[in-house]
Coordinates of C-alpha atoms in Angstrom, one line a residue:
M1 CA -18.8 -18.4 -1.0
G2 CA -21.4 -16.6 -3.0
D3 CA -23.4 -15.9 0.1
L4 CA -24.5 -12.4 -1.0
I5 CA -26.9 -11.8 1.9
S6 CA -24.2 -12.4 4.5
Q7 CA -21.8 -10.3 2.5
K8 CA -24.3 -7.4 2.5
K9 CA -24.7 -7.7 6.2
A10 CA -21.0 -7.8 6.8
I11 CA -20.4 -4.7 4.7
E12 CA -23.2 -2.9 6.6
Q13 CA -21.6 -3.8 9.9
F14 CA -18.2 -2.7 8.6
I15 CA -19.6 0.7 7.5
E16 CA -21.2 1.2 10.9
S17 CA -18.1 0.2 12.9
S18 CA -15.7 2.4 10.7
S19 CA -17.8 5.6 10.7
G20 CA -16.2 6.9 13.9
D21 CA -14.1 10.0 14.2
Y22 CA -10.5 9.6 15.2
D23 CA -7.2 11.4 14.7
N24 CA -4.9 8.7 13.4
L25 CA -4.3 8.9 9.7
D26 CA -2.2 5.9 8.9
L27 CA -3.0 2.8 6.9
I28 CA -3.0 0.1 9.6
L29 CA -4.4 1.9 12.6
G30 CA -6.2 5.0 11.1
Q31 CA -8.3 6.7 8.6
S32 CA -6.3 5.8 5.5
G33 CA -7.0 2.1 6.2
V34 CA -10.7 2.8 6.2
L35 CA -10.4 4.7 2.9
L36 CA -8.5 1.8 1.4
S37 CA -11.1 -0.7 2.6
Y38 CA -13.9 1.4 1.0
A39 CA -11.9 1.4 -2.3
I40 CA -11.4 -2.4 -2.1
L41 CA -15.2 -2.9 -1.5
L42 CA -16.1 -0.8 -4.5
D43 CA -13.4 -2.4 -6.7
S44 CA -14.5 -6.0 -5.8
A45 CA -17.2 -7.7 -7.8
P46 CA -20.2 -7.8 -7.7
Y47 CA -20.2 -4.2 -6.3
Q48 CA -19.8 -2.6 -9.8
S49 CA -23.6 -2.3 -9.9
A50 CA -25.6 0.4 -8.1
S51 CA -27.2 -2.1 -5.6
L52 CA -27.3 -5.7 -4.5
Y53 CA -30.2 -7.0 -2.5
N54 CA -31.1 -3.4 -1.8
F55 CA -27.6 -2.5 -0.7
D56 CA -26.9 1.0 -1.9
C57 CA -23.3 1.4 -3.0
T58 CA -23.6 5.2 -3.1
Q59 CA -23.3 5.1 0.7
I60 CA -19.7 3.8 0.3
F61 CA -19.0 6.5 -2.3
K62 CA -20.3 9.2 0.1
L63 CA -18.4 7.9 3.1
G64 CA -15.2 7.4 1.2
N65 CA -15.2 10.9 -0.3
E66 CA -16.0 12.3 3.2
R67 CA -13.1 10.3 4.6
M68 CA -10.7 11.4 2.0
N69 CA -11.6 15.0 2.5
V70 CA -11.0 14.7 6.3
I71 CA -7.6 13.1 5.6
W72 CA -6.5 15.7 3.2
R73 CA -7.7 18.6 5.3
K74 CA -5.4 17.3 8.0
I75 CA -2.5 16.7 5.5
D76 CA -2.8 20.2 4.2
T77 CA -1.9 21.5 7.7
Y78 CA 1.4 19.7 7.7
P79 CA 4.7 21.3 6.5
S80 CA 7.0 19.6 3.9
I81 CA 7.5 15.9 4.6
R82 CA 11.3 16.4 4.7
L83 CA 11.0 18.6 7.8
G84 CA 9.7 15.6 9.9
I85 CA 7.2 17.7 11.8
D86 CA 3.7 16.5 12.9
F87 CA 3.8 13.3 10.7
S88 CA 7.3 12.0 10.3
L89 CA 7.0 8.3 9.4
L90 CA 7.4 7.5 5.7
G91 CA 6.5 3.8 5.1
M92 CA 3.3 2.1 3.9
A93 CA 1.8 0.8 7.1
H94 CA 2.2 3.9 9.3
G95 CA 3.5 6.7 7.2
W96 CA 3.2 8.9 4.1
A97 CA 3.4 6.1 1.6
G98 CA 0.2 4.6 3.1
L99 CA -1.7 7.9 2.9
L100 CA -0.7 8.5 -0.7
Y101 CA -1.4 4.8 -1.7
A102 CA -4.9 4.8 -0.1
T103 CA -5.7 8.1 -1.9
L104 CA -4.5 6.6 -5.3
C105 CA -6.6 3.5 -4.7
W106 CA -9.7 5.6 -3.9
H107 CA -9.1 7.6 -7.1
V108 CA -8.7 4.4 -9.2
A109 CA -11.7 2.7 -7.7
T110 CA -14.1 5.6 -8.0
D111 CA -12.6 8.2 -10.5
A112 CA -12.8 10.7 -7.7
P113 CA -10.4 13.6 -8.4
L114 CA -7.0 13.5 -6.6
P115 CA -6.6 16.3 -4.0
L116 CA -4.9 19.4 -5.2
A117 CA -1.8 18.9 -3.0
F118 CA -1.4 15.2 -4.0
H119 CA 1.2 15.7 -6.6
Q120 CA 3.3 17.9 -4.3
R121 CA 3.3 15.3 -1.5
V122 CA 4.3 12.5 -3.9
V123 CA 7.3 14.6 -5.1
E124 CA 8.2 15.4 -1.5
L125 CA 8.2 11.8 -0.5
A126 CA 10.3 10.9 -3.6
N127 CA 12.8 13.5 -2.6
C128 CA 13.3 11.8 0.8
A129 CA 14.8 8.8 -0.9
E130 CA 18.5 8.0 -0.3
T131 CA 20.8 6.1 -2.6
H132 CA 22.0 2.8 -1.1
G133 CA 24.0 0.2 -3.0
R134 CA 22.2 -0.5 -6.3
G135 CA 18.9 0.8 -5.0
I136 CA 17.3 3.5 -2.9
R137 CA 15.7 3.5 0.5
W138 CA 13.7 5.7 2.8
R139 CA 14.2 6.3 6.5
R140 CA 11.5 4.8 8.6
D141 CA 11.2 8.1 10.4
I142 CA 12.4 11.2 8.5
A143 CA 12.7 13.0 11.8
D144 CA 15.8 10.8 12.5
S145 CA 17.7 12.9 10.0
H146 CA 17.3 15.9 12.3
R147 CA 18.5 14.1 15.4
R148 CA 22.2 13.9 15.5
S149 CA 22.2 11.3 18.3
R150 CA 20.3 8.7 16.3
R151 CA 21.3 6.7 13.2
G152 CA 18.9 6.2 10.4
D153 CA 16.4 3.3 10.8
Y154 CA 16.2 1.6 7.4
V155 CA 14.3 -1.6 6.7
A156 CA 13.3 -3.6 3.6
S157 CA 9.8 -4.6 4.8
W158 CA 6.3 -4.0 3.4
C159 CA 5.3 -2.2 6.6
N160 CA 8.0 0.4 7.0
G161 CA 10.5 -0.1 4.2
S162 CA 11.4 -0.4 0.5
A163 CA 9.0 -3.2 -0.3
G164 CA 6.0 -1.2 0.7
M165 CA 7.2 1.7 -1.5
I166 CA 7.1 -0.5 -4.6
Y167 CA 3.3 -0.5 -4.5
L168 CA 3.0 3.2 -4.3
W169 CA 5.4 3.9 -7.1
T170 CA 3.9 1.3 -9.5
M171 CA 0.5 2.7 -8.9
A172 CA 1.7 6.3 -9.3
H173 CA 3.3 5.3 -12.6
Q174 CA 0.1 3.6 -13.7
V175 CA -2.1 6.5 -12.8
L176 CA 0.1 9.5 -13.4
G177 CA 2.3 8.1 -16.2
N178 CA 5.5 9.6 -15.0
Q179 CA 8.4 7.3 -15.9
E180 CA 10.4 8.5 -12.9
Y181 CA 7.9 6.7 -10.6
L182 CA 8.6 3.4 -12.3
E183 CA 12.3 4.0 -11.8
L184 CA 11.6 4.6 -8.1
A185 CA 9.8 1.3 -7.9
I186 CA 12.7 -0.6 -9.5
L187 CA 15.3 1.0 -7.3
S188 CA 13.1 0.3 -4.2
A189 CA 13.0 -3.3 -5.3
W190 CA 16.7 -3.7 -5.5
D191 CA 17.1 -2.3 -2.0
A192 CA 14.5 -4.7 -0.7
I193 CA 16.1 -7.7 -2.5
D194 CA 19.6 -6.9 -1.2
S195 CA 18.4 -6.8 2.5
T196 CA 19.1 -10.0 4.4
D197 CA 17.8 -8.9 7.8
M198 CA 14.2 -10.0 7.8
G199 CA 11.9 -12.8 8.9
G200 CA 9.4 -14.6 6.8
D201 CA 6.0 -12.9 7.3
L202 CA 4.1 -10.6 5.0
C203 CA 4.2 -7.5 7.3
C204 CA 7.8 -7.3 8.2
G205 CA 9.6 -10.1 6.3
A206 CA 10.5 -11.8 3.1
G207 CA 6.9 -12.8 2.3
G208 CA 5.9 -9.1 2.0
V209 CA 8.9 -8.4 -0.2
S210 CA 8.0 -11.3 -2.4
Y211 CA 4.5 -10.0 -2.9
A212 CA 5.9 -6.5 -3.7
L213 CA 8.1 -8.1 -6.4
L214 CA 5.1 -9.9 -7.8
N215 CA 3.4 -6.5 -8.1
L216 CA 6.4 -5.1 -10.0
Y217 CA 6.5 -8.2 -12.2
R218 CA 2.8 -7.7 -13.2
H219 CA 3.5 -4.1 -13.8
T220 CA 6.7 -4.6 -16.0
Q221 CA 6.5 -8.2 -17.2
D222 CA 10.2 -8.4 -16.4
Q223 CA 11.2 -12.0 -15.5
T224 CA 13.8 -10.7 -13.1
W225 CA 11.2 -9.7 -10.6
L226 CA 9.4 -13.0 -10.7
D227 CA 12.6 -14.9 -10.3
Q228 CA 13.5 -12.8 -7.3
A229 CA 10.0 -13.1 -5.9
K230 CA 10.3 -16.9 -6.0
L231 CA 13.7 -16.8 -4.1
L232 CA 12.2 -14.6 -1.5
G233 CA 9.2 -16.9 -1.3
E234 CA 11.5 -19.8 -0.5
R235 CA 13.2 -17.7 2.2
A236 CA 9.8 -16.8 3.7
A237 CA 8.7 -20.4 3.8
Q238 CA 11.8 -21.4 5.7
A239 CA 11.7 -18.5 8.1
S240 CA 8.0 -19.0 8.8
L241 CA 8.2 -22.6 10.0
G242 CA 6.4 -22.8 13.3
S243 CA 5.1 -19.3 13.2
P244 CA 1.7 -18.2 14.4
L245 CA -1.5 -18.8 12.3
S246 CA -1.7 -15.2 11.2
L247 CA -2.3 -13.7 7.7
Y248 CA 0.2 -10.8 8.0
K249 CA 2.3 -11.9 11.0
G250 CA 2.6 -15.6 10.5
G251 CA 2.4 -18.7 8.3
V252 CA -1.1 -18.2 6.8
G253 CA 0.1 -15.4 4.6
V254 CA 3.2 -17.2 3.6
A255 CA 1.1 -20.3 2.6
L256 CA -1.1 -18.0 0.5
L257 CA 2.1 -16.6 -1.1
A258 CA 3.3 -20.1 -2.0
V259 CA 0.1 -20.6 -4.0
D260 CA 0.2 -17.2 -5.6
L261 CA 3.7 -17.7 -6.8
Q262 CA 2.4 -20.5 -9.0
H263 CA 0.0 -18.0 -10.6
P264 CA 2.0 -14.7 -10.6
M265 CA -0.2 -12.8 -13.0
Q266 CA -3.2 -13.3 -10.7
A267 CA -1.3 -12.7 -7.4
I268 CA -2.1 -9.8 -5.2
M269 CA -1.2 -9.0 -1.6
P270 CA -4.3 -9.8 0.4
L271 CA -6.5 -7.1 1.8
F272 CA -4.2 -4.5 0.3
E273 CA -4.2 -4.3 -3.5
L274 CA -7.2 -3.5 -5.7
E275 CA -8.1 -6.8 -7.4
S276 CA -9.8 -5.9 -10.6
K277 CA -7.3 -3.1 -11.3
S278 CA -4.3 -5.2 -10.5
L279 CA -4.8 -8.5 -12.2
V280 CA -3.7 -9.3 -15.7
S281 CA -5.2 -12.1 -17.8
P282 CA -2.9 -15.0 -18.3

């Protein structure tokens, strides 16, 4: 709304409420989500300048760097991802993909150096992929592979499955330049597309898959992904009829997707992607 004074107050309140110490590292419930939020704040205009109405952005830089150091000191105590010990979930919302994605976003938004072990962890996660049909997929919980009594839990969703992986691999390709990461994004997309067991919302359903395909479309300019995103958007709209008024768990997010599908080069998944680093001029 252009209400910069209220915006400044809201950011100050967010910083105060997010400065606590807690053990959870994941993107939705833990410290990686705070780090991503700091990255989004710094990425979003008008916070490219040093201050706004006496709001000092260096505080966000300081808190974000401190948060990333805390996260990676903890990560450095974990064994290889494939072992499934200490932190065994792999997806975007609650697992390794979210930790790595938030770290990349902080790096892109601030030019802060990536942690020394970052590349090793990215390779470890890539090596957990399993071929499936014309794509690849990751177990929701890699520890399942060590439990003979349980079958693998595989989903296509943004939160715990292939769709969420697309965002990590396109950003890894953008930042690190390794062509293999783009291939991982494409293969993740095919697995998400081929899944039929999903609802309509952004978190767990077709809406989130559609947004992920829009991300891949912006990244590659391949019409295939836009066409598939539109098909998934239609499925999401049908599945979300009568759903709650929620951004990620209901019809609000799907309504936003419907508008974004009309402007795919400016579409980003809300409260998740870095806007200025993601959008492409039409």
